[in-house]
Amino acid sequence: MSGADGYAQWQEILACRYFGEAQAGRPVLLFASDEELAELGGSGSLTDAVARHLRLADEARLFWPVEAAVARWRRGSRTEPPPCLPLLAVTVLAATRMHRDERSAPHAYYIRLAEALKPLAPPDDLARLRDRLSQAFDVVAALWRVLHDWLDGMQGQRGISTIRTGGHFHRIGYPLSQALVRAEDRYRLTEFFATLGIDRGGAPNLESILYHLRIWASRPRGLSPRLVAALQNDADSLLLGGVLSSLAEHWDGVVRERAGLRRARLRACVNTDSWTMWWEVERVAGIDEDVVQLPGGGELKLSVRGDGDLYDLDGDLPTFSEALRNGLHARGTQLALHVPAADVVAMRKDPTIGAWAAHAGVVAFEDQVLLVAAAAEAEVSRILEASAAAGWKPARASLLSGWVTFLNVRITNPAAVEGALPGLREGVASALRQDTGILPVLCHGLPVGRGLGRRHYLAGGEPDMLLPAGEQTRMVRAVLDGVEQEFRAAVFPVPLRVLGPLPAGRHDLTADRTDLSFTVVQTLGAEAVPVDPAGPAVQGAWVGTGNPGGQPVLIRRGLQEAYALLHDGTVALVEEPAAPAWLKALIGIGATYRFEYVPPPGTAWIAERSQLGWRVRPVHPTLPAMHQLTAAAQEVWGRLLGPATRIASDQERWRLYTQAAENLLGR
């Protein structure tokens, strides 16, 4: 095949891959690494086709064949990309091959470009070719502008240009800008854009995107080493910021993986009262159900009922020990479930789930539970001794075989944790890194109606404002009820109550483009009753009969039926209550997704029937003591003994209950 034929073939391949009709309305990057080109046919064949097409020995007309083809293209309809794509792809390939210590030296780029075009040339010939390429590169820069103008002229029908240049990289900035963000990075960045709230508040300016991305990327996020290094390089950051701004501005608001699937996180959850553990997946907007295939076989069905925030899980749930220690990635037709591998799982109280739930890392000054692999117990204990408030302790009982549960963990010396991270294994360090987020948040305070309404606090218990802190010192402008102030972003929160007094009612607060408005509630509507010295010995506490030691559980509304299952076989119907009258007036919500239920003494399980069938979850680790069943209990247990009943956890103890029930039912 002649040089012209090979070049034309690559022009067609690259036009289809990077600038086809499928790219309409999407930012496009001509990222051409060895790995990317190998998927298209091999970088060697591309560089060979371009080298044979150019006049590499002609100092005056090195790029003339491409210039002539583009000139003819200008006289035509220009419905297809300009015929310079193979050459431009090779200039990007050279940029991806630059070593980290070469990125501030433009001459280093030209030697990589010369090596790409003539990989077997001796050093002296490469040096001469490098000089010719440098002298003639104005032509290539002009061709990049031609491609940019064509994309603009097509009005997004074949993609939106991300071609940028700037600084002392004026000419080679074009290919360098396309080499900073890999295809996989683009999907990882959708998670960053969601965290930054771009779908709600629009794209911030270039400086703000870079600042927040540096904070976000300080934890392992799966970004390529090239992109992470570019964040720390001033020249690269200038180019990267322009590309990121274009990607952010045209993001469609969907968090995706490389295959185009929506990303969902399978989160381990713990109830330390009932000492139980289960999985939850928060709902992904627009997807009501999917079936994911688990590694090694098995499938898990996810479905959501009504306007619920969580999926119901049915099928083969992964084992906790294996999924947490080794990580898990499962794909369906629309969703991809992910569990990161770690030796430490940091858990915080989650208002949506109503229990301790896995999070990316620890947060200073917040109560947490740590699930720690036994091999890392001593390591974590040393860190907590230096950084946590008194009261933390490893639980005596094992929640999960091979793991230790640390309770009452509250980091009060985050600097001690940060100082210890370099000496820790990555599986430990990743969980102990501060998960401060990248946007301001409210923390602490005395919230009311948590899980029922957003940001309502009792008077005198107003929240603190935590500002995301990076390596660079940064002042953040905040406006509270029309009064503007500046605060230094740091790991220590700003106590809003000292800015008061804050009267009851709504308070408008914005900081760093984020709406943090909250409401102060004076009381819940009932007057305090003074203590009567002549009255009972115990006042102000519930002292009636019933279940004084019972712990409330949260049950979803809208179930077809639900029962409390007692250890003696008794069943108690769970009746769904109406929403409290004060709820609508206090936080503007007439009904909540869950309601609180105090089970009767002796309750071991809660059985819930939805459209997916029965689901049984443990309440207390009581063993069965079943001697006889009432007619009502026989009817309920008879329906629960079917193979379709799903067990949230503690399957072995449930087997003891089913065996006892079967014996009494004569099965």
XYZ file of C-alpha atoms in Angstrom:
667
model
C 0.000 0.000 0.000
C 1.389 3.421 -0.949
C 1.914 6.184 1.574
C -1.055 8.099 0.136
C -3.353 5.063 0.337
C -2.340 4.280 3.916
C -2.792 7.902 4.911
C -6.269 8.046 3.329
C -7.295 4.855 5.118
C -6.261 6.290 8.482
C -8.081 9.536 7.688
C -11.288 7.531 7.297
C -10.675 5.490 10.473
C -9.954 8.548 12.619
C -12.850 10.553 11.183
C -15.263 7.741 12.043
C -13.787 7.100 15.500
C -13.397 10.665 16.777
C -15.645 12.864 14.616
C -18.547 10.670 13.531
C -22.199 11.605 13.776
C -22.408 9.787 17.126
C -20.323 12.616 18.642
C -23.030 15.207 18.010
C -23.346 17.619 20.925
C -20.448 16.045 22.847
C -16.970 17.485 23.479
C -14.427 15.523 21.423
C -10.768 14.829 22.156
C -8.336 13.471 19.588
C -6.574 11.413 22.262
C -4.205 9.125 20.351
C -2.054 7.035 22.679
C -0.395 3.740 21.741
C -3.181 1.889 23.569
C -5.984 3.816 21.853
C -4.442 3.411 18.395
C -3.839 -0.298 18.989
C -7.620 -0.724 19.218
C -7.933 0.936 15.798
C -5.204 -0.981 14.010
C -1.880 -0.148 15.639
C 0.118 3.019 16.225
C 2.999 1.658 14.132
C 0.930 1.511 10.970
C -0.332 5.056 11.582
C 3.094 6.577 12.099
C 4.443 4.653 9.100
C 1.584 5.869 6.881
C 2.141 9.493 7.953
C 5.947 9.277 7.608
C 5.634 7.887 4.064
C 3.108 10.572 3.145
C 5.202 13.529 4.366
C 8.407 14.922 2.835
C 10.575 14.412 5.904
C 13.804 15.258 4.102
C 12.474 18.479 2.568
C 13.162 21.351 4.959
C 10.999 23.827 3.049
C 7.967 21.627 2.237
C 7.942 18.972 4.937
C 4.154 19.045 5.404
C 3.267 20.052 1.827
C 1.261 16.870 0.917
C -1.106 17.517 3.826
C -1.264 21.261 3.133
C -2.212 20.562 -0.502
C -4.923 18.077 0.501
C -6.418 20.574 2.963
C -6.373 23.296 0.279
C -8.372 21.027 -2.071
C -10.759 20.174 0.800
C -11.407 23.891 1.392
C -12.696 24.200 -2.174
C -15.179 21.372 -1.694
C -18.306 20.837 0.421
C -16.348 20.338 3.682
C -18.966 17.972 5.072
C -16.220 15.635 6.319
C -13.270 16.513 8.600
C -10.213 18.156 7.004
C -7.725 15.554 5.666
C -5.101 16.280 8.316
C -6.318 13.876 11.028
C -3.530 11.259 10.693
C -0.842 13.923 11.013
C -2.561 15.558 13.983
C -3.039 12.162 15.645
C 0.716 11.492 15.392
C 1.462 14.860 17.009
C -0.794 13.819 19.930
C 0.865 10.396 20.075
C 4.237 12.111 20.515
C 2.799 14.184 23.379
C 1.579 11.050 25.182
C 5.097 9.604 24.971
C 6.764 12.535 26.728
C 8.273 11.696 30.094
C 7.180 13.637 33.158
C 10.476 15.546 33.452
C 10.247 16.611 29.774
C 6.921 18.421 29.867
C 8.357 21.850 30.629
C 10.841 21.650 27.711
C 9.312 22.235 24.250
C 12.384 20.804 22.476
C 11.722 17.463 24.181
C 8.385 17.281 22.372
C 9.982 17.511 18.945
C 12.396 14.659 19.632
C 9.434 12.446 20.605
C 7.691 13.453 17.376
C 10.820 12.664 15.370
C 11.101 9.249 17.074
C 7.460 8.504 16.231
C 8.014 9.248 12.546
C 11.465 7.616 12.265
C 11.752 5.105 15.120
C 14.868 3.389 13.720
C 16.831 6.502 12.746
C 20.274 7.052 14.348
C 20.610 9.852 16.923
C 22.170 12.376 14.513
C 19.376 11.887 11.956
C 16.754 12.227 14.702
C 18.323 15.477 15.883
C 18.186 16.928 12.361
C 14.590 15.783 11.874
C 13.701 17.305 15.263
C 15.029 20.679 14.102
C 13.119 20.505 10.793
C 9.902 19.612 12.585
C 10.349 22.490 15.021
C 10.992 24.992 12.244
C 7.963 23.851 10.224
C 5.509 23.317 13.094
C 3.637 26.546 12.385
C 1.950 24.584 9.609
C 0.731 21.943 12.091
C -0.555 24.614 14.476
C -2.523 26.101 11.570
C -3.982 22.668 10.773
C -5.195 22.335 14.377
C -6.990 25.663 13.949
C -8.551 24.395 10.716
C -9.972 21.376 12.569
C -11.235 23.613 15.393
C -12.937 25.981 12.934
C -14.536 23.065 11.067
C -16.031 21.688 14.298
C -17.386 25.127 15.159
C -18.797 25.514 11.653
C -20.610 22.178 11.946
C -22.371 23.642 15.019
C -21.744 20.597 17.162
C -23.102 18.040 14.682
C -19.745 16.208 14.670
C -18.632 17.104 18.176
C -17.640 20.165 20.179
C -14.006 21.260 19.995
C -11.706 21.002 23.011
C -8.665 22.162 21.053
C -6.716 24.662 23.153
C -3.277 26.237 23.420
C -1.635 28.837 25.634
C 1.424 30.036 27.533
C 4.896 29.290 26.200
C 3.421 26.137 24.599
C 1.768 28.277 21.930
C 2.405 25.873 19.023
C 2.731 22.464 20.673
C -0.036 23.377 23.110
C -2.546 22.103 20.561
C -1.437 18.433 20.650
C -0.547 18.662 24.348
C -4.110 19.758 25.175
C -5.456 16.600 23.527
C -3.004 14.317 25.365
C -3.949 15.216 28.956
C -7.334 13.499 29.288
C -7.671 9.827 28.401
C -10.956 8.217 27.432
C -11.186 6.561 30.848
C -10.526 9.926 32.522
C -13.560 11.404 30.804
C -15.829 8.888 32.490
C -14.144 9.385 35.871
C -14.576 13.131 35.493
C -18.353 12.764 35.203
C -18.310 11.692 38.864
C -16.280 14.806 39.690
C -18.721 17.023 37.790
C -21.620 15.483 39.722
C -19.814 16.065 43.030
C -19.161 19.660 42.002
C -22.878 20.132 41.354
C -22.472 21.283 37.762
C -25.826 19.749 36.845
C -27.477 22.099 39.352
C -25.432 25.286 39.283
C -23.626 25.270 35.937
C -19.905 25.088 35.230
C -17.643 27.292 37.390
C -14.677 29.204 36.010
C -11.404 27.564 35.014
C -9.571 28.373 38.252
C -12.379 26.979 40.385
C -12.538 23.717 38.405
C -8.788 23.161 38.785
C -8.843 24.010 42.505
C -11.675 21.615 43.285
C -10.282 18.872 41.038
C -6.973 18.997 42.939
C -8.892 18.396 46.174
C -10.997 15.630 44.640
C -7.980 13.921 43.055
C -6.048 13.904 46.348
C -7.856 10.601 46.989
C -7.522 7.634 44.587
C -10.188 8.225 41.931
C -8.947 6.102 39.047
C -7.630 9.119 37.103
C -4.635 8.498 34.865
C -1.179 9.415 36.249
C -0.778 11.831 33.318
C -3.832 13.863 34.299
C -2.946 13.869 38.012
C 0.587 15.051 37.167
C -0.819 17.790 34.931
C -2.739 19.193 37.902
C 0.574 19.872 39.646
C 2.273 21.447 36.614
C 1.498 25.113 35.926
C 1.976 24.894 32.159
C -0.060 21.701 31.841
C -2.760 23.084 34.147
C -3.300 26.032 31.834
C -4.020 23.669 28.939
C -5.947 21.202 31.098
C -8.221 23.900 32.516
C -9.487 24.849 29.076
C -10.252 21.228 28.193
C -11.991 20.615 31.530
C -14.078 23.768 31.123
C -15.342 22.519 27.762
C -16.103 19.046 29.144
C -17.901 20.535 32.157
C -19.905 23.048 30.144
C -21.288 20.353 27.841
C -21.678 17.539 30.396
C -25.109 15.931 30.131
C -25.468 15.460 33.902
C -25.022 11.669 33.829
C -22.270 9.759 35.694
C -21.065 7.000 33.376
C -18.393 4.348 33.018
C -16.381 3.665 29.876
C -18.984 1.282 28.451
C -21.599 4.025 28.823
C -23.235 2.421 31.866
C -24.529 4.537 34.737
C -22.394 4.168 37.840
C -23.991 3.042 41.124
C -22.293 2.198 44.383
C -23.070 -0.969 46.302
C -22.653 0.149 49.915
C -22.185 -1.975 52.998
C -24.496 -0.882 55.835
C -24.421 -1.709 59.548
C -26.893 -1.466 62.420
C -24.836 -1.531 65.618
C -27.940 -1.988 67.778
C -29.153 -5.194 66.159
C -25.578 -6.044 65.108
C -26.570 -6.732 61.523
C -25.085 -5.935 58.134
C -26.621 -5.615 54.653
C -26.141 -4.059 51.219
C -27.881 -0.962 49.831
C -27.784 0.792 46.455
C -29.058 4.351 46.099
C -31.365 4.964 43.177
C -29.896 6.356 39.951
C -32.221 8.925 38.416
C -34.125 7.590 35.415
C -33.397 3.893 36.020
C -36.087 1.951 37.876
C -34.724 -1.560 37.406
C -31.834 -3.573 36.030
C -30.203 -6.991 36.363
C -26.435 -7.033 36.915
C -24.169 -10.015 36.345
C -21.838 -10.750 39.253
C -18.224 -11.898 38.792
C -17.988 -15.660 38.955
C -21.660 -16.161 38.091
C -24.968 -15.190 39.599
C -27.128 -12.155 39.043
C -28.663 -9.438 41.163
C -31.947 -7.710 40.336
C -32.428 -4.079 41.301
C -35.851 -2.473 41.284
C -37.353 0.594 42.886
C -40.857 1.142 44.162
C -42.579 4.465 43.535
C -40.432 7.460 44.434
C -38.112 5.520 46.726
C -34.473 6.527 47.152
C -33.122 2.966 47.344
C -33.310 -0.114 45.167
C -34.783 -3.372 46.389
C -32.150 -6.080 45.898
C -33.153 -9.582 44.878
C -30.934 -12.470 43.853
C -27.329 -13.451 44.541
C -25.924 -10.903 46.974
C -22.110 -10.888 47.129
C -20.402 -11.999 50.336
C -19.166 -9.099 52.442
C -15.646 -10.364 53.205
C -14.757 -11.079 49.592
C -16.346 -7.938 48.133
C -14.784 -5.571 50.688
C -11.322 -7.112 50.636
C -10.985 -7.682 46.869
C -13.429 -5.142 45.505
C -16.292 -5.883 43.131
C -17.396 -4.648 39.732
C -20.631 -5.925 38.218
C -22.366 -4.753 35.050
C -25.949 -4.853 33.870
C -27.633 -3.427 30.797
C -27.883 0.074 32.307
C -26.007 0.084 35.633
C -22.535 -0.782 36.831
C -22.144 -1.607 40.537
C -18.856 -0.877 42.253
C -17.355 -1.780 45.625
C -13.811 -0.449 46.164
C -11.255 -2.860 47.617
C -9.951 -1.764 51.019
C -8.567 -2.995 54.316
C -10.598 -0.338 56.143
C -14.212 0.676 55.466
C -15.215 4.037 56.958
C -18.913 4.311 57.797
C -21.040 7.342 58.682
C -24.694 7.711 59.618
C -26.631 8.097 56.382
C -30.055 9.789 56.661
C -31.340 8.176 53.460
C -30.476 4.646 54.568
C -31.039 5.223 58.278
C -27.932 3.329 59.372
C -24.140 3.380 59.252
C -23.163 3.251 55.572
C -19.821 2.985 53.784
C -18.244 6.254 52.606
C -15.081 7.120 50.718
C -13.092 8.097 53.833
C -13.197 9.496 57.335
C -14.436 12.975 58.227
C -12.936 14.932 61.106
C -15.176 15.804 64.057
C -17.924 13.374 62.973
C -18.938 10.083 64.645
C -17.955 7.060 62.579
C -17.693 3.282 62.602
C -14.643 1.622 61.065
C -14.751 -1.911 59.696
C -11.104 -3.038 59.734
C -9.507 -6.181 58.301
C -7.883 -8.142 61.134
C -4.439 -7.744 59.544
C -4.760 -3.938 59.786
C -6.139 -3.768 63.351
C -2.833 -2.823 65.024
C -2.076 -0.248 62.320
C -5.447 1.457 62.700
C -5.275 1.350 66.514
C -1.990 3.290 66.465
C -3.512 5.968 64.227
C -6.608 6.327 66.409
C -4.540 6.606 69.585
C -2.858 9.681 68.097
C -5.846 11.253 66.328
C -9.199 10.221 67.830
C -11.141 11.401 70.861
C -11.273 9.082 73.850
C -14.021 6.481 73.770
C -13.262 4.583 70.563
C -12.971 0.849 70.970
C -12.934 -2.393 69.008
C -16.192 -4.276 69.493
C -15.994 -7.502 71.440
C -18.227 -9.406 69.045
C -17.281 -9.998 65.425
C -19.712 -8.472 62.948
C -17.890 -10.068 60.027
C -15.433 -12.962 60.084
C -11.868 -11.710 59.638
C -12.808 -8.097 60.384
C -12.829 -5.946 63.526
C -15.469 -3.263 64.132
C -14.208 -0.029 65.739
C -17.003 1.917 67.447
C -17.318 5.537 68.630
C -14.571 6.804 66.311
C -14.319 10.604 66.174
C -11.182 12.097 64.583
C -10.203 15.275 66.460
C -6.595 15.583 65.245
C -6.785 15.279 61.442
C -3.192 16.507 61.097
C -1.982 13.392 62.916
C -3.820 11.201 60.417
C -2.420 13.080 57.420
C 1.087 12.825 58.834
C 0.819 9.056 59.213
C -0.576 8.338 55.731
C 2.775 8.032 53.871
C 3.757 5.064 56.040
C 0.492 3.155 55.617
C -0.516 0.544 53.083
C -2.784 1.987 50.388
C -5.687 -0.214 51.460
C -5.548 1.454 54.894
C -4.524 4.957 53.822
C -7.332 5.323 51.251
C -10.010 4.940 53.945
C -8.252 7.134 56.512
C -7.738 10.054 54.149
C -10.054 12.948 54.929
C -13.239 12.805 52.879
C -14.010 16.512 53.127
C -15.695 16.655 49.737
C -15.095 19.506 47.326
C -18.059 21.734 48.136
C -18.976 23.499 51.379
C -21.267 21.485 53.639
C -23.087 21.957 56.923
C -22.017 19.717 59.796
C -22.590 19.282 63.527
C -25.412 21.256 65.107
C -28.614 19.779 66.515
C -30.699 18.700 63.504
C -34.393 17.896 63.771
C -36.369 15.786 61.347
C -33.164 14.332 59.888
C -34.155 12.032 57.075
C -37.507 13.795 56.877
C -36.433 17.291 55.847
C -33.265 19.134 54.888
C -31.265 21.344 57.224
C -33.568 22.054 60.157
C -31.791 22.773 63.462
C -32.907 23.597 66.986
C -32.205 27.141 68.169
C -28.841 27.223 69.923
C -27.740 24.183 67.941
C -27.105 25.894 64.617
C -24.738 24.016 62.294
C -21.102 24.622 61.426
C -19.917 25.293 57.879
C -17.050 23.142 56.586
C -15.133 24.590 53.611
C -13.089 22.270 51.346
C -9.376 22.808 51.905
C -6.644 22.033 49.391
C -2.873 22.380 49.528
C -3.114 26.041 48.517
C -4.451 28.653 50.930
C -7.807 29.911 49.759
C -10.341 32.441 51.039
C -13.995 31.616 50.407
C -16.731 34.243 50.210
C -19.907 33.388 52.119
C -23.155 35.358 52.345
C -25.449 34.761 55.335
C -28.780 36.589 55.221
C -27.335 39.223 52.917
C -24.163 39.819 54.983
C -20.947 38.924 53.170
C -17.836 37.579 54.921
C -14.656 35.790 53.898
C -13.353 32.641 55.593
C -10.172 30.657 55.169
C -10.804 27.137 53.866
C -9.408 24.705 56.447
C -10.050 21.323 58.036
C -11.730 23.080 60.982
C -15.390 24.073 60.494
C -16.772 27.599 60.922
C -19.346 27.717 63.779
C -22.322 29.659 62.432
C -23.894 30.130 65.862
C -21.181 32.651 66.771
C -22.378 34.849 63.892
C -25.828 35.077 65.516
C -28.003 35.244 67.356
C -29.954 33.526 64.599
C -33.731 33.836 65.088
C -36.165 31.050 64.310
C -36.968 30.703 60.610
C -35.137 30.289 57.334
C -31.598 31.617 56.886
C -30.150 32.063 53.403
C -26.514 30.959 53.187
C -24.356 30.621 50.065
C -20.659 29.780 49.889
C -18.528 28.922 46.879
C -21.550 28.748 44.532
C -23.299 26.343 46.921
C -26.693 26.940 48.527
C -26.487 25.964 52.213
C -29.689 27.636 53.394
C -31.073 26.192 56.620
C -33.960 26.672 59.054
C -33.787 27.302 62.792
C -36.652 25.771 64.795
C -37.375 27.145 68.253
C -39.326 24.077 69.555
C -41.300 21.195 68.149
C -44.502 22.888 69.277
C -44.808 21.611 72.868
C -44.016 23.697 75.908
C -41.469 22.351 78.376
C -43.024 21.090 81.620
C -41.209 22.278 84.766
C -40.104 19.683 87.303
C -42.482 19.214 90.255
C -40.402 18.694 93.451
C -43.320 16.887 95.039
C -43.966 14.681 92.039
C -42.645 11.198 91.063
C -39.003 10.365 91.502
C -38.513 10.099 87.736
C -39.783 12.972 85.617
C -39.318 13.823 81.961
C -38.741 10.229 80.858
C -41.077 7.524 79.577
C -41.689 5.021 82.363
C -44.712 3.125 81.042
C -44.981 -0.557 80.282
C -44.303 -2.195 76.935
C -40.797 -2.363 75.520
C -38.570 0.114 77.390
C -35.467 -1.563 76.003
C -36.744 -1.861 72.431
C -34.840 -0.057 69.694
C -36.928 1.485 66.889
C -36.444 0.283 63.338
C -37.223 2.079 60.080
C -39.767 0.463 57.773
C -40.606 1.567 54.256
C -44.047 2.928 53.522
C -46.227 1.347 50.874
C -45.436 -2.298 51.665
C -48.139 -4.830 50.950
C -47.750 -6.136 54.500
C -45.156 -6.379 57.268
C -44.827 -8.385 60.494
C -42.642 -8.511 63.573
C -41.543 -12.118 64.151
C -40.891 -12.943 67.797
C -38.501 -15.616 69.037
C -41.446 -17.738 70.334
C -43.106 -17.793 66.904
C -45.638 -15.066 67.631
C -46.288 -12.641 64.779
C -47.358 -9.003 65.181
C -48.816 -7.044 62.280
C -46.943 -3.809 61.564
C -49.462 -1.085 60.824
C -48.288 1.881 58.769
C -49.053 5.105 60.661
C -50.255 8.334 59.148
C -47.677 11.126 58.976
C -47.605 13.233 62.179
C -49.683 16.397 61.955
C -46.724 18.579 62.952
C -44.501 17.209 60.150
C -46.128 19.155 57.346
C -46.048 22.411 59.306
C -42.461 21.948 60.478
C -40.604 20.859 57.362
C -43.171 20.976 54.589
C -43.433 17.220 54.063
C -46.731 15.397 54.331
C -45.364 11.826 54.274
C -41.937 10.260 54.482
C -40.420 7.325 52.674
C -39.945 5.441 55.972
C -41.646 5.370 59.338
C -40.291 4.471 62.753
C -41.585 1.301 64.405
C -40.827 0.042 67.912
C -41.094 -3.754 67.796
C -42.574 -5.661 70.737
C -40.255 -7.356 73.252
C -38.753 -10.568 71.938
C -38.784 -9.504 68.282
C -36.088 -11.303 66.317
C -37.016 -10.430 62.719
C -39.010 -8.015 60.596
C -40.729 -9.585 57.555
C -41.740 -7.234 54.735
C -43.683 -8.130 51.581
C -43.412 -5.884 48.535
C -44.158 -6.514 44.880
C -40.897 -8.461 44.775
C -42.031 -10.866 47.476
C -40.948 -11.423 51.083
C -37.795 -9.922 52.581
C -36.758 -10.787 56.141
C -34.182 -8.792 58.095
C -32.849 -9.400 61.607
C -33.658 -7.165 64.568
C -32.088 -9.001 67.504
C -29.756 -12.066 67.557
C -32.207 -14.167 69.612
C -32.366 -17.925 69.043
C -35.780 -19.528 68.449
C -37.890 -20.842 71.391
C -41.004 -21.902 69.476
C -43.404 -24.407 71.128
C -46.773 -23.691 69.495
C -48.189 -21.350 66.872
C -51.523 -19.587 66.771
C -53.639 -19.866 63.653
C -52.560 -16.387 62.571
C -48.885 -17.256 63.118
C -49.253 -20.510 61.192
C -50.644 -18.638 58.204
C -47.769 -16.107 58.157
C -45.006 -18.636 58.779
C -46.449 -20.890 56.112
C -45.982 -18.164 53.533
C -42.477 -17.278 54.748
C -41.102 -20.800 54.371
C -41.008 -20.634 50.578
C -37.648 -20.557 48.732
C -38.415 -17.101 47.289
C -38.098 -15.393 50.692
C -35.052 -13.126 50.691
C -32.869 -12.919 53.800
C -30.946 -9.670 54.378
C -28.296 -11.344 56.567
C -27.737 -13.955 59.279
C -28.972 -16.808 57.071
C -27.784 -19.503 59.500
C -29.967 -18.222 62.352
C -32.912 -17.847 59.985
C -32.474 -21.524 59.060
C -32.984 -22.419 62.741
C -36.251 -20.465 62.777
C -37.550 -22.066 59.587
C -36.713 -25.542 60.919
C -38.639 -24.827 64.147
C -41.618 -23.475 62.200
C -41.630 -26.474 59.844
C -41.676 -28.867 62.803
C -44.684 -27.090 64.337
C -46.484 -26.980 60.977
C -45.827 -30.678 60.426
C -43.858 -30.213 57.240
